[in-house]
Amino acid sequence: MALRIEELAKTIDHTLLKPDVTRADIERLCEEARHHHFASVCVFPYYVPLAATLLKSHDVKVSTVISFPFGGDTTRTKVRAAENAVGIGADEVECVMNIGAMLSGNFRLVRDEIASVVRSVRMKSVNVGKGLVLVKVIMETAYFDKKMKKLACKMIEDGGADFVKTSTGFGPEGATVADVELLRDELSENLGVKAAGGIRTSEDAETMINAGAARLGTSHAVEIMNEFAEQKE
């Protein structure tokens, strides 16, 4: 069955994670997200309150990042940052896993850290009266071999997260079809796969969705939607 434009929009996290982002950029991002009915906007924690205000009563969630883009913060820092993000209005939290610890074989730390972040988000969301706040763990697949990716999937699922995200977009490689398919095969149906990094065209978007991605992270969302609409005319 052919993908409808409304369905495509609801897979997209309209993303703006550059160091020189201004208030005006966020206002424009949120306006575009409202117009296209994207799944979410993904912004730095500093801009979460602004985005939450601009998107109040709209069907677009506010997503933010934790320990981005390298994942090297301590567990305590990640937990506090995640709690704070929820407290200031985030509906979705994307935490970069500890890549260095994973590559060093400190799997217990990685597993426990994911569980701690998820638990803190769940508790904070209840305390502030929010609904379910989704937790996405960013794996950064380019740094891992196939065996390590499979192990990471198990650890993320055991930790209680809702999504596994392929990449930050700042690593050596973005999302690949092979990685999306691998993650989809390794995870249960309860977890979603988010593809991010290098998704610039409607063809890229459809390819990743067909490979098993339920969400797409891209800073080219408007171009993708316009291109998709032109193709359907």
mmCIF file with all atom_site columns, C-alpha atoms in Angstrom:
data_model
loop_
_atom_site.group_PDB
_atom_site.id
_atom_site.type_symbol
_atom_site.label_atom_id
_atom_site.label_alt_id
_atom_site.label_comp_id
_atom_site.label_asym_id
_atom_site.label_entity_id
_atom_site.label_seq_id
_atom_site.pdbx_PDB_ins_code
_atom_site.Cartn_x
_atom_site.Cartn_y
_atom_site.Cartn_z
_atom_site.occupancy
_atom_site.B_iso_or_equiv
_atom_site.pdbx_formal_charge
_atom_site.auth_seq_id
_atom_site.auth_comp_id
_atom_site.auth_asym_id
_atom_site.auth_atom_id
_atom_site.pdbx_PDB_model_num
ATOM 1   C CA . MET A 1 1   ? 0.000  0.000  0.000  1.00 0.00 ? 1   MET A CA 1
ATOM 2   C CA . ALA A 1 2   ? 1.355  3.398  -0.974 1.00 0.00 ? 2   ALA A CA 1
ATOM 3   C CA . LEU A 1 3   ? 2.476  5.754  1.772  1.00 0.00 ? 3   LEU A CA 1
ATOM 4   C CA . ARG A 1 4   ? 0.158  8.721  2.290  1.00 0.00 ? 4   ARG A CA 1
ATOM 5   C CA . ILE A 1 5   ? 1.556  12.176 2.937  1.00 0.00 ? 5   ILE A CA 1
ATOM 6   C CA . GLU A 1 6   ? -0.137 12.321 6.366  1.00 0.00 ? 6   GLU A CA 1
ATOM 7   C CA . GLU A 1 7   ? 1.538  9.053  7.322  1.00 0.00 ? 7   GLU A CA 1
ATOM 8   C CA . LEU A 1 8   ? 4.929  10.294 6.164  1.00 0.00 ? 8   LEU A CA 1
ATOM 9   C CA . ALA A 1 9   ? 4.565  13.481 8.227  1.00 0.00 ? 9   ALA A CA 1
ATOM 10  C CA . LYS A 1 10  ? 3.903  11.484 11.388 1.00 0.00 ? 10  LYS A CA 1
ATOM 11  C CA . THR A 1 11  ? 7.164  9.572  11.009 1.00 0.00 ? 11  THR A CA 1
ATOM 12  C CA . ILE A 1 12  ? 9.247  12.752 10.934 1.00 0.00 ? 12  ILE A CA 1
ATOM 13  C CA . ASP A 1 13  ? 11.015 14.430 13.838 1.00 0.00 ? 13  ASP A CA 1
ATOM 14  C CA . HIS A 1 14  ? 11.719 17.925 12.462 1.00 0.00 ? 14  HIS A CA 1
ATOM 15  C CA . THR A 1 15  ? 15.225 18.436 13.791 1.00 0.00 ? 15  THR A CA 1
ATOM 16  C CA . LEU A 1 16  ? 17.403 21.488 14.439 1.00 0.00 ? 16  LEU A CA 1
ATOM 17  C CA . LEU A 1 17  ? 20.525 20.699 16.440 1.00 0.00 ? 17  LEU A CA 1
ATOM 18  C CA . LYS A 1 18  ? 23.175 23.135 15.259 1.00 0.00 ? 18  LYS A CA 1
ATOM 19  C CA . PRO A 1 19  ? 25.269 25.281 17.609 1.00 0.00 ? 19  PRO A CA 1
ATOM 20  C CA . ASP A 1 20  ? 24.163 28.583 16.067 1.00 0.00 ? 20  ASP A CA 1
ATOM 21  C CA . VAL A 1 21  ? 20.398 28.011 16.373 1.00 0.00 ? 21  VAL A CA 1
ATOM 22  C CA . THR A 1 22  ? 18.504 31.167 17.346 1.00 0.00 ? 22  THR A CA 1
ATOM 23  C CA . ARG A 1 23  ? 15.077 31.838 18.816 1.00 0.00 ? 23  ARG A CA 1
ATOM 24  C CA . ALA A 1 24  ? 13.850 32.853 15.368 1.00 0.00 ? 24  ALA A CA 1
ATOM 25  C CA . ASP A 1 25  ? 15.029 29.504 13.984 1.00 0.00 ? 25  ASP A CA 1
ATOM 26  C CA . ILE A 1 26  ? 13.019 27.634 16.618 1.00 0.00 ? 26  ILE A CA 1
ATOM 27  C CA . GLU A 1 27  ? 9.940  29.732 15.933 1.00 0.00 ? 27  GLU A CA 1
ATOM 28  C CA . ARG A 1 28  ? 10.212 28.880 12.248 1.00 0.00 ? 28  ARG A CA 1
ATOM 29  C CA . LEU A 1 29  ? 10.837 25.194 13.016 1.00 0.00 ? 29  LEU A CA 1
ATOM 30  C CA . CYS A 1 30  ? 7.689  25.006 15.138 1.00 0.00 ? 30  CYS A CA 1
ATOM 31  C CA . GLU A 1 31  ? 5.613  26.854 12.547 1.00 0.00 ? 31  GLU A CA 1
ATOM 32  C CA . GLU A 1 32  ? 6.728  24.381 9.875  1.00 0.00 ? 32  GLU A CA 1
ATOM 33  C CA . ALA A 1 33  ? 5.992  21.465 12.211 1.00 0.00 ? 33  ALA A CA 1
ATOM 34  C CA . ARG A 1 34  ? 2.482  22.760 12.906 1.00 0.00 ? 34  ARG A CA 1
ATOM 35  C CA . HIS A 1 35  ? 1.830  23.259 9.195  1.00 0.00 ? 35  HIS A CA 1
ATOM 36  C CA . HIS A 1 36  ? 2.949  19.766 8.198  1.00 0.00 ? 36  HIS A CA 1
ATOM 37  C CA . HIS A 1 37  ? 1.773  17.986 11.392 1.00 0.00 ? 37  HIS A CA 1
ATOM 38  C CA . PHE A 1 38  ? 5.145  16.342 12.021 1.00 0.00 ? 38  PHE A CA 1
ATOM 39  C CA . ALA A 1 39  ? 5.521  13.833 14.834 1.00 0.00 ? 39  ALA A CA 1
ATOM 40  C CA . SER A 1 40  ? 7.808  16.143 16.786 1.00 0.00 ? 40  SER A CA 1
ATOM 41  C CA . VAL A 1 41  ? 10.390 18.877 16.731 1.00 0.00 ? 41  VAL A CA 1
ATOM 42  C CA . CYS A 1 42  ? 13.787 17.906 18.113 1.00 0.00 ? 42  CYS A CA 1
ATOM 43  C CA . VAL A 1 43  ? 15.652 20.777 19.768 1.00 0.00 ? 43  VAL A CA 1
ATOM 44  C CA . PHE A 1 44  ? 18.325 21.418 22.375 1.00 0.00 ? 44  PHE A CA 1
ATOM 45  C CA . PRO A 1 45  ? 17.111 21.413 26.007 1.00 0.00 ? 45  PRO A CA 1
ATOM 46  C CA . TYR A 1 46  ? 17.533 25.187 26.209 1.00 0.00 ? 46  TYR A CA 1
ATOM 47  C CA . TYR A 1 47  ? 14.792 25.606 23.624 1.00 0.00 ? 47  TYR A CA 1
ATOM 48  C CA . VAL A 1 48  ? 12.350 23.051 25.053 1.00 0.00 ? 48  VAL A CA 1
ATOM 49  C CA . PRO A 1 49  ? 10.242 25.597 26.996 1.00 0.00 ? 49  PRO A CA 1
ATOM 50  C CA . LEU A 1 50  ? 9.915  27.826 23.927 1.00 0.00 ? 50  LEU A CA 1
ATOM 51  C CA . ALA A 1 51  ? 8.978  24.911 21.671 1.00 0.00 ? 51  ALA A CA 1
ATOM 52  C CA . ALA A 1 52  ? 6.506  23.594 24.245 1.00 0.00 ? 52  ALA A CA 1
ATOM 53  C CA . THR A 1 53  ? 4.809  26.993 24.380 1.00 0.00 ? 53  THR A CA 1
ATOM 54  C CA . LEU A 1 54  ? 4.682  27.345 20.599 1.00 0.00 ? 54  LEU A CA 1
ATOM 55  C CA . LEU A 1 55  ? 3.272  23.839 20.142 1.00 0.00 ? 55  LEU A CA 1
ATOM 56  C CA . LYS A 1 56  ? 0.793  23.842 22.994 1.00 0.00 ? 56  LYS A CA 1
ATOM 57  C CA . SER A 1 57  ? -2.583 22.405 21.905 1.00 0.00 ? 57  SER A CA 1
ATOM 58  C CA . HIS A 1 58  ? -1.070 21.185 18.620 1.00 0.00 ? 58  HIS A CA 1
ATOM 59  C CA . ASP A 1 59  ? -0.442 17.607 17.490 1.00 0.00 ? 59  ASP A CA 1
ATOM 60  C CA . VAL A 1 60  ? 3.360  18.001 17.444 1.00 0.00 ? 60  VAL A CA 1
ATOM 61  C CA . LYS A 1 61  ? 5.487  16.713 20.330 1.00 0.00 ? 61  LYS A CA 1
ATOM 62  C CA . VAL A 1 62  ? 8.631  18.325 21.721 1.00 0.00 ? 62  VAL A CA 1
ATOM 63  C CA . SER A 1 63  ? 11.702 16.116 21.686 1.00 0.00 ? 63  SER A CA 1
ATOM 64  C CA . THR A 1 64  ? 15.135 16.901 23.085 1.00 0.00 ? 64  THR A CA 1
ATOM 65  C CA . VAL A 1 65  ? 18.576 15.340 23.378 1.00 0.00 ? 65  VAL A CA 1
ATOM 66  C CA . ILE A 1 66  ? 20.649 14.205 26.351 1.00 0.00 ? 66  ILE A CA 1
ATOM 67  C CA . SER A 1 67  ? 24.460 13.859 26.375 1.00 0.00 ? 67  SER A CA 1
ATOM 68  C CA . PHE A 1 68  ? 24.441 14.834 22.719 1.00 0.00 ? 68  PHE A CA 1
ATOM 69  C CA . PRO A 1 69  ? 26.247 14.020 20.489 1.00 0.00 ? 69  PRO A CA 1
ATOM 70  C CA . PHE A 1 70  ? 28.926 11.865 22.159 1.00 0.00 ? 70  PHE A CA 1
ATOM 71  C CA . GLY A 1 71  ? 27.237 10.159 25.121 1.00 0.00 ? 71  GLY A CA 1
ATOM 72  C CA . GLY A 1 72  ? 30.229 10.564 27.409 1.00 0.00 ? 72  GLY A CA 1
ATOM 73  C CA . ASP A 1 73  ? 28.546 12.179 30.416 1.00 0.00 ? 73  ASP A CA 1
ATOM 74  C CA . THR A 1 74  ? 28.236 10.345 33.704 1.00 0.00 ? 74  THR A CA 1
ATOM 75  C CA . THR A 1 75  ? 25.071 8.429  34.478 1.00 0.00 ? 75  THR A CA 1
ATOM 76  C CA . ARG A 1 76  ? 24.149 10.940 37.179 1.00 0.00 ? 76  ARG A CA 1
ATOM 77  C CA . THR A 1 77  ? 24.474 13.811 34.704 1.00 0.00 ? 77  THR A CA 1
ATOM 78  C CA . LYS A 1 78  ? 22.320 12.043 32.121 1.00 0.00 ? 78  LYS A CA 1
ATOM 79  C CA . VAL A 1 79  ? 19.642 11.193 34.675 1.00 0.00 ? 79  VAL A CA 1
ATOM 80  C CA . ARG A 1 80  ? 19.450 14.766 35.970 1.00 0.00 ? 80  ARG A CA 1
ATOM 81  C CA . ALA A 1 81  ? 19.380 16.166 32.443 1.00 0.00 ? 81  ALA A CA 1
ATOM 82  C CA . ALA A 1 82  ? 16.583 13.802 31.433 1.00 0.00 ? 82  ALA A CA 1
ATOM 83  C CA . GLU A 1 83  ? 14.533 14.688 34.519 1.00 0.00 ? 83  GLU A CA 1
ATOM 84  C CA . ASN A 1 84  ? 15.042 18.387 33.848 1.00 0.00 ? 84  ASN A CA 1
ATOM 85  C CA . ALA A 1 85  ? 14.006 18.003 30.207 1.00 0.00 ? 85  ALA A CA 1
ATOM 86  C CA . VAL A 1 86  ? 10.723 16.408 31.206 1.00 0.00 ? 86  VAL A CA 1
ATOM 87  C CA . GLY A 1 87  ? 10.168 19.037 33.869 1.00 0.00 ? 87  GLY A CA 1
ATOM 88  C CA . ILE A 1 88  ? 10.502 21.904 31.388 1.00 0.00 ? 88  ILE A CA 1
ATOM 89  C CA . GLY A 1 89  ? 8.185  20.398 28.788 1.00 0.00 ? 89  GLY A CA 1
ATOM 90  C CA . ALA A 1 90  ? 9.805  17.610 26.766 1.00 0.00 ? 90  ALA A CA 1
ATOM 91  C CA . ASP A 1 91  ? 7.454  14.894 25.487 1.00 0.00 ? 91  ASP A CA 1
ATOM 92  C CA . GLU A 1 92  ? 10.284 12.752 24.161 1.00 0.00 ? 92  GLU A CA 1
ATOM 93  C CA . VAL A 1 93  ? 13.887 12.339 25.305 1.00 0.00 ? 93  VAL A CA 1
ATOM 94  C CA . GLU A 1 94  ? 16.759 11.067 23.163 1.00 0.00 ? 94  GLU A CA 1
ATOM 95  C CA . CYS A 1 95  ? 19.798 9.948  25.145 1.00 0.00 ? 95  CYS A CA 1
ATOM 96  C CA . VAL A 1 96  ? 23.117 9.007  23.552 1.00 0.00 ? 96  VAL A CA 1
ATOM 97  C CA . MET A 1 97  ? 24.393 5.764  25.021 1.00 0.00 ? 97  MET A CA 1
ATOM 98  C CA . ASN A 1 98  ? 27.907 5.638  26.469 1.00 0.00 ? 98  ASN A CA 1
ATOM 99  C CA . ILE A 1 99  ? 29.757 4.683  23.294 1.00 0.00 ? 99  ILE A CA 1
ATOM 100 C CA . GLY A 1 100 ? 33.180 4.531  24.927 1.00 0.00 ? 100 GLY A CA 1
ATOM 101 C CA . ALA A 1 101 ? 31.989 2.295  27.743 1.00 0.00 ? 101 ALA A CA 1
ATOM 102 C CA . MET A 1 102 ? 30.327 -0.010 25.236 1.00 0.00 ? 102 MET A CA 1
ATOM 103 C CA . LEU A 1 103 ? 33.485 -0.308 23.154 1.00 0.00 ? 103 LEU A CA 1
ATOM 104 C CA . SER A 1 104 ? 35.510 -0.888 26.343 1.00 0.00 ? 104 SER A CA 1
ATOM 105 C CA . GLY A 1 105 ? 33.298 -3.830 27.281 1.00 0.00 ? 105 GLY A CA 1
ATOM 106 C CA . ASN A 1 106 ? 31.718 -2.142 30.304 1.00 0.00 ? 106 ASN A CA 1
ATOM 107 C CA . PHE A 1 107 ? 28.310 -3.502 29.388 1.00 0.00 ? 107 PHE A CA 1
ATOM 108 C CA . ARG A 1 108 ? 26.930 -3.380 32.920 1.00 0.00 ? 108 ARG A CA 1
ATOM 109 C CA . LEU A 1 109 ? 27.425 0.380  33.074 1.00 0.00 ? 109 LEU A CA 1
ATOM 110 C CA . VAL A 1 110 ? 25.734 0.884  29.713 1.00 0.00 ? 110 VAL A CA 1
ATOM 111 C CA . ARG A 1 111 ? 22.785 -1.328 30.606 1.00 0.00 ? 111 ARG A CA 1
ATOM 112 C CA . ASP A 1 112 ? 22.322 0.183  34.063 1.00 0.00 ? 112 ASP A CA 1
ATOM 113 C CA . GLU A 1 113 ? 22.641 3.717  32.726 1.00 0.00 ? 113 GLU A CA 1
ATOM 114 C CA . ILE A 1 114 ? 19.888 3.176  30.159 1.00 0.00 ? 114 ILE A CA 1
ATOM 115 C CA . ALA A 1 115 ? 17.641 1.695  32.830 1.00 0.00 ? 115 ALA A CA 1
ATOM 116 C CA . SER A 1 116 ? 18.366 4.627  35.156 1.00 0.00 ? 116 SER A CA 1
ATOM 117 C CA . VAL A 1 117 ? 17.521 7.219  32.521 1.00 0.00 ? 117 VAL A CA 1
ATOM 118 C CA . VAL A 1 118 ? 14.295 5.432  31.572 1.00 0.00 ? 118 VAL A CA 1
ATOM 119 C CA . ARG A 1 119 ? 13.259 5.050  35.199 1.00 0.00 ? 119 ARG A CA 1
ATOM 120 C CA . SER A 1 120 ? 13.945 8.705  35.973 1.00 0.00 ? 120 SER A CA 1
ATOM 121 C CA . VAL A 1 121 ? 11.933 9.850  32.952 1.00 0.00 ? 121 VAL A CA 1
ATOM 122 C CA . ARG A 1 122 ? 8.995  7.637  33.903 1.00 0.00 ? 122 ARG A CA 1
ATOM 123 C CA . MET A 1 123 ? 8.990  8.909  37.483 1.00 0.00 ? 123 MET A CA 1
ATOM 124 C CA . LYS A 1 124 ? 9.371  12.553 36.523 1.00 0.00 ? 124 LYS A CA 1
ATOM 125 C CA . SER A 1 125 ? 6.575  12.340 33.964 1.00 0.00 ? 125 SER A CA 1
ATOM 126 C CA . VAL A 1 126 ? 4.231  11.018 36.638 1.00 0.00 ? 126 VAL A CA 1
ATOM 127 C CA . ASN A 1 127 ? 5.309  13.666 39.135 1.00 0.00 ? 127 ASN A CA 1
ATOM 128 C CA . VAL A 1 128 ? 4.641  16.541 36.726 1.00 0.00 ? 128 VAL A CA 1
ATOM 129 C CA . GLY A 1 129 ? 1.398  15.052 35.457 1.00 0.00 ? 129 GLY A CA 1
ATOM 130 C CA . LYS A 1 130 ? 2.500  14.338 31.902 1.00 0.00 ? 130 LYS A CA 1
ATOM 131 C CA . GLY A 1 131 ? 1.491  11.335 29.870 1.00 0.00 ? 131 GLY A CA 1
ATOM 132 C CA . LEU A 1 132 ? 4.025  8.790  28.675 1.00 0.00 ? 132 LEU A CA 1
ATOM 133 C CA . VAL A 1 133 ? 7.311  10.480 27.781 1.00 0.00 ? 133 VAL A CA 1
ATOM 134 C CA . LEU A 1 134 ? 9.093  8.407  25.143 1.00 0.00 ? 134 LEU A CA 1
ATOM 135 C CA . VAL A 1 135 ? 12.738 7.504  25.660 1.00 0.00 ? 135 VAL A CA 1
ATOM 136 C CA . LYS A 1 136 ? 14.883 6.967  22.596 1.00 0.00 ? 136 LYS A CA 1
ATOM 137 C CA . VAL A 1 137 ? 18.424 5.654  22.977 1.00 0.00 ? 137 VAL A CA 1
ATOM 138 C CA . ILE A 1 138 ? 20.875 6.751  20.303 1.00 0.00 ? 138 ILE A CA 1
ATOM 139 C CA . MET A 1 139 ? 23.244 3.898  19.513 1.00 0.00 ? 139 MET A CA 1
ATOM 140 C CA . GLU A 1 140 ? 25.561 5.545  16.930 1.00 0.00 ? 140 GLU A CA 1
ATOM 141 C CA . THR A 1 141 ? 25.749 2.371  14.871 1.00 0.00 ? 141 THR A CA 1
ATOM 142 C CA . ALA A 1 142 ? 28.779 3.460  12.829 1.00 0.00 ? 142 ALA A CA 1
ATOM 143 C CA . TYR A 1 143 ? 31.068 2.691  15.771 1.00 0.00 ? 143 TYR A CA 1
ATOM 144 C CA . PHE A 1 144 ? 29.891 -0.901 16.310 1.00 0.00 ? 144 PHE A CA 1
ATOM 145 C CA . ASP A 1 145 ? 30.194 -4.189 14.481 1.00 0.00 ? 145 ASP A CA 1
ATOM 146 C CA . LYS A 1 146 ? 27.172 -6.403 13.908 1.00 0.00 ? 146 LYS A CA 1
ATOM 147 C CA . LYS A 1 147 ? 27.654 -8.432 17.082 1.00 0.00 ? 147 LYS A CA 1
ATOM 148 C CA . MET A 1 148 ? 27.935 -5.261 19.183 1.00 0.00 ? 148 MET A CA 1
ATOM 149 C CA . LYS A 1 149 ? 24.825 -3.751 17.584 1.00 0.00 ? 149 LYS A CA 1
ATOM 150 C CA . LYS A 1 150 ? 22.835 -6.860 18.481 1.00 0.00 ? 150 LYS A CA 1
ATOM 151 C CA . LEU A 1 151 ? 24.099 -6.731 22.061 1.00 0.00 ? 151 LEU A CA 1
ATOM 152 C CA . ALA A 1 152 ? 23.260 -3.029 22.290 1.00 0.00 ? 152 ALA A CA 1
ATOM 153 C CA . CYS A 1 153 ? 19.716 -3.744 21.083 1.00 0.00 ? 153 CYS A CA 1
ATOM 154 C CA . LYS A 1 154 ? 19.223 -6.276 23.862 1.00 0.00 ? 154 LYS A CA 1
ATOM 155 C CA . MET A 1 155 ? 20.595 -3.891 26.485 1.00 0.00 ? 155 MET A CA 1
ATOM 156 C CA . ILE A 1 156 ? 18.407 -1.016 25.301 1.00 0.00 ? 156 ILE A CA 1
ATOM 157 C CA . GLU A 1 157 ? 15.321 -3.214 25.269 1.00 0.00 ? 157 GLU A CA 1
ATOM 158 C CA . ASP A 1 158 ? 16.111 -4.630 28.712 1.00 0.00 ? 158 ASP A CA 1
ATOM 159 C CA . GLY A 1 159 ? 16.530 -1.058 29.938 1.00 0.00 ? 159 GLY A CA 1
ATOM 160 C CA . GLY A 1 160 ? 12.922 -0.274 29.063 1.00 0.00 ? 160 GLY A CA 1
ATOM 161 C CA . ALA A 1 161 ? 13.422 2.299  26.295 1.00 0.00 ? 161 ALA A CA 1
ATOM 162 C CA . ASP A 1 162 ? 10.804 2.925  23.625 1.00 0.00 ? 162 ASP A CA 1
ATOM 163 C CA . PHE A 1 163 ? 13.004 3.505  20.579 1.00 0.00 ? 163 PHE A CA 1
ATOM 164 C CA . VAL A 1 164 ? 16.483 2.763  19.296 1.00 0.00 ? 164 VAL A CA 1
ATOM 165 C CA . LYS A 1 165 ? 17.899 5.528  17.124 1.00 0.00 ? 165 LYS A CA 1
ATOM 166 C CA . THR A 1 166 ? 20.652 4.714  14.658 1.00 0.00 ? 166 THR A CA 1
ATOM 167 C CA . SER A 1 167 ? 22.768 7.854  14.773 1.00 0.00 ? 167 SER A CA 1
ATOM 168 C CA . THR A 1 168 ? 23.227 11.399 16.012 1.00 0.00 ? 168 THR A CA 1
ATOM 169 C CA . GLY A 1 169 ? 23.959 12.746 12.557 1.00 0.00 ? 169 GLY A CA 1
ATOM 170 C CA . PHE A 1 170 ? 27.320 13.927 13.892 1.00 0.00 ? 170 PHE A CA 1
ATOM 171 C CA . GLY A 1 171 ? 29.107 10.577 13.740 1.00 0.00 ? 171 GLY A CA 1
ATOM 172 C CA . PRO A 1 172 ? 31.179 9.101  10.901 1.00 0.00 ? 172 PRO A CA 1
ATOM 173 C CA . GLU A 1 173 ? 28.076 7.730  9.157  1.00 0.00 ? 173 GLU A CA 1
ATOM 174 C CA . GLY A 1 174 ? 24.325 8.224  9.342  1.00 0.00 ? 174 GLY A CA 1
ATOM 175 C CA . ALA A 1 175 ? 21.514 5.738  9.003  1.00 0.00 ? 175 ALA A CA 1
ATOM 176 C CA . THR A 1 176 ? 21.897 2.838  6.587  1.00 0.00 ? 176 THR A CA 1
ATOM 177 C CA . VAL A 1 177 ? 19.268 0.445  5.309  1.00 0.00 ? 177 VAL A CA 1
ATOM 178 C CA . ALA A 1 178 ? 21.291 -2.493 6.628  1.00 0.00 ? 178 ALA A CA 1
ATOM 179 C CA . ASP A 1 179 ? 21.388 -1.056 10.136 1.00 0.00 ? 179 ASP A CA 1
ATOM 180 C CA . VAL A 1 180 ? 17.687 -0.184 10.190 1.00 0.00 ? 180 VAL A CA 1
ATOM 181 C CA . GLU A 1 181 ? 16.836 -3.716 9.051  1.00 0.00 ? 181 GLU A CA 1
ATOM 182 C CA . LEU A 1 182 ? 19.192 -5.214 11.655 1.00 0.00 ? 182 LEU A CA 1
ATOM 183 C CA . LEU A 1 183 ? 17.737 -3.167 14.501 1.00 0.00 ? 183 LEU A CA 1
ATOM 184 C CA . ARG A 1 184 ? 14.181 -3.966 13.410 1.00 0.00 ? 184 ARG A CA 1
ATOM 185 C CA . ASP A 1 185 ? 14.974 -7.677 13.322 1.00 0.00 ? 185 ASP A CA 1
ATOM 186 C CA . GLU A 1 186 ? 16.670 -7.664 16.725 1.00 0.00 ? 186 GLU A CA 1
ATOM 187 C CA . LEU A 1 187 ? 14.054 -5.655 18.631 1.00 0.00 ? 187 LEU A CA 1
ATOM 188 C CA . SER A 1 188 ? 10.620 -6.758 19.741 1.00 0.00 ? 188 SER A CA 1
ATOM 189 C CA . GLU A 1 189 ? 7.524  -5.120 18.315 1.00 0.00 ? 189 GLU A CA 1
ATOM 190 C CA . ASN A 1 190 ? 7.271  -3.005 21.471 1.00 0.00 ? 190 ASN A CA 1
ATOM 191 C CA . LEU A 1 191 ? 10.280 -0.928 20.442 1.00 0.00 ? 191 LEU A CA 1
ATOM 192 C CA . GLY A 1 192 ? 10.487 1.382  17.465 1.00 0.00 ? 192 GLY A CA 1
ATOM 193 C CA . VAL A 1 193 ? 13.466 2.125  15.249 1.00 0.00 ? 193 VAL A CA 1
ATOM 194 C CA . LYS A 1 194 ? 14.384 5.705  14.435 1.00 0.00 ? 194 LYS A CA 1
ATOM 195 C CA . ALA A 1 195 ? 16.652 6.355  11.460 1.00 0.00 ? 195 ALA A CA 1
ATOM 196 C CA . ALA A 1 196 ? 18.681 9.560  11.486 1.00 0.00 ? 196 ALA A CA 1
ATOM 197 C CA . GLY A 1 197 ? 21.643 11.015 9.677  1.00 0.00 ? 197 GLY A CA 1
ATOM 198 C CA . GLY A 1 198 ? 21.768 11.579 5.927  1.00 0.00 ? 198 GLY A CA 1
ATOM 199 C CA . ILE A 1 199 ? 18.009 11.499 5.254  1.00 0.00 ? 199 ILE A CA 1
ATOM 200 C CA . ARG A 1 200 ? 17.591 14.342 2.775  1.00 0.00 ? 200 ARG A CA 1
ATOM 201 C CA . THR A 1 201 ? 15.084 13.289 0.112  1.00 0.00 ? 201 THR A CA 1
ATOM 202 C CA . SER A 1 202 ? 11.645 11.705 -0.045 1.00 0.00 ? 202 SER A CA 1
ATOM 203 C CA . GLU A 1 203 ? 13.298 8.641  -1.575 1.00 0.00 ? 203 GLU A CA 1
ATOM 204 C CA . ASP A 1 204 ? 15.624 8.401  1.444  1.00 0.00 ? 204 ASP A CA 1
ATOM 205 C CA . ALA A 1 205 ? 12.608 8.692  3.743  1.00 0.00 ? 205 ALA A CA 1
ATOM 206 C CA . GLU A 1 206 ? 10.560 6.018  1.996  1.00 0.00 ? 206 GLU A CA 1
ATOM 207 C CA . THR A 1 207 ? 13.570 3.698  1.839  1.00 0.00 ? 207 THR A CA 1
ATOM 208 C CA . MET A 1 208 ? 14.119 3.926  5.592  1.00 0.00 ? 208 MET A CA 1
ATOM 209 C CA . ILE A 1 209 ? 10.425 3.441  6.352  1.00 0.00 ? 209 ILE A CA 1
ATOM 210 C CA . ASN A 1 210 ? 10.328 0.384  4.106  1.00 0.00 ? 210 ASN A CA 1
ATOM 211 C CA . ALA A 1 211 ? 13.389 -0.969 5.923  1.00 0.00 ? 211 ALA A CA 1
ATOM 212 C CA . GLY A 1 212 ? 11.507 -0.790 9.215  1.00 0.00 ? 212 GLY A CA 1
ATOM 213 C CA . ALA A 1 213 ? 11.938 2.719  10.633 1.00 0.00 ? 213 ALA A CA 1
ATOM 214 C CA . ALA A 1 214 ? 8.933  4.109  12.506 1.00 0.00 ? 214 ALA A CA 1
ATOM 215 C CA . ARG A 1 215 ? 10.534 7.532  12.938 1.00 0.00 ? 215 ARG A CA 1
ATOM 216 C CA . LEU A 1 216 ? 12.933 9.620  10.884 1.00 0.00 ? 216 LEU A CA 1
ATOM 217 C CA . GLY A 1 217 ? 15.175 12.342 12.228 1.00 0.00 ? 217 GLY A CA 1
ATOM 218 C CA . THR A 1 218 ? 16.003 14.955 9.621  1.00 0.00 ? 218 THR A CA 1
ATOM 219 C CA . SER A 1 219 ? 16.759 18.635 9.191  1.00 0.00 ? 219 SER A CA 1
ATOM 220 C CA . HIS A 1 220 ? 15.393 18.379 5.638  1.00 0.00 ? 220 HIS A CA 1
ATOM 221 C CA . ALA A 1 221 ? 11.794 17.645 6.631  1.00 0.00 ? 221 ALA A CA 1
ATOM 222 C CA . VAL A 1 222 ? 10.143 20.449 4.681  1.00 0.00 ? 222 VAL A CA 1
ATOM 223 C CA . GLU A 1 223 ? 12.063 19.642 1.513  1.00 0.00 ? 223 GLU A CA 1
ATOM 224 C CA . ILE A 1 224 ? 11.119 15.976 1.892  1.00 0.00 ? 224 ILE A CA 1
ATOM 225 C CA . MET A 1 225 ? 7.432  16.807 2.294  1.00 0.00 ? 225 MET A CA 1
ATOM 226 C CA . ASN A 1 226 ? 7.416  19.170 -0.680 1.00 0.00 ? 226 ASN A CA 1
ATOM 227 C CA . GLU A 1 227 ? 9.215  16.656 -2.868 1.00 0.00 ? 227 GLU A CA 1
ATOM 228 C CA . PHE A 1 228 ? 6.842  13.879 -1.793 1.00 0.00 ? 228 PHE A CA 1
ATOM 229 C CA . ALA A 1 229 ? 3.792  16.037 -2.531 1.00 0.00 ? 229 ALA A CA 1
ATOM 230 C CA . GLU A 1 230 ? 5.098  16.920 -6.005 1.00 0.00 ? 230 GLU A CA 1
ATOM 231 C CA . GLN A 1 231 ? 5.625  13.254 -6.825 1.00 0.00 ? 231 GLN A CA 1
ATOM 232 C CA . LYS A 1 232 ? 2.035  12.413 -5.854 1.00 0.00 ? 232 LYS A CA 1
ATOM 233 C CA . GLU A 1 233 ? 0.500  15.117 -8.046 1.00 0.00 ? 233 GLU A CA 1
#
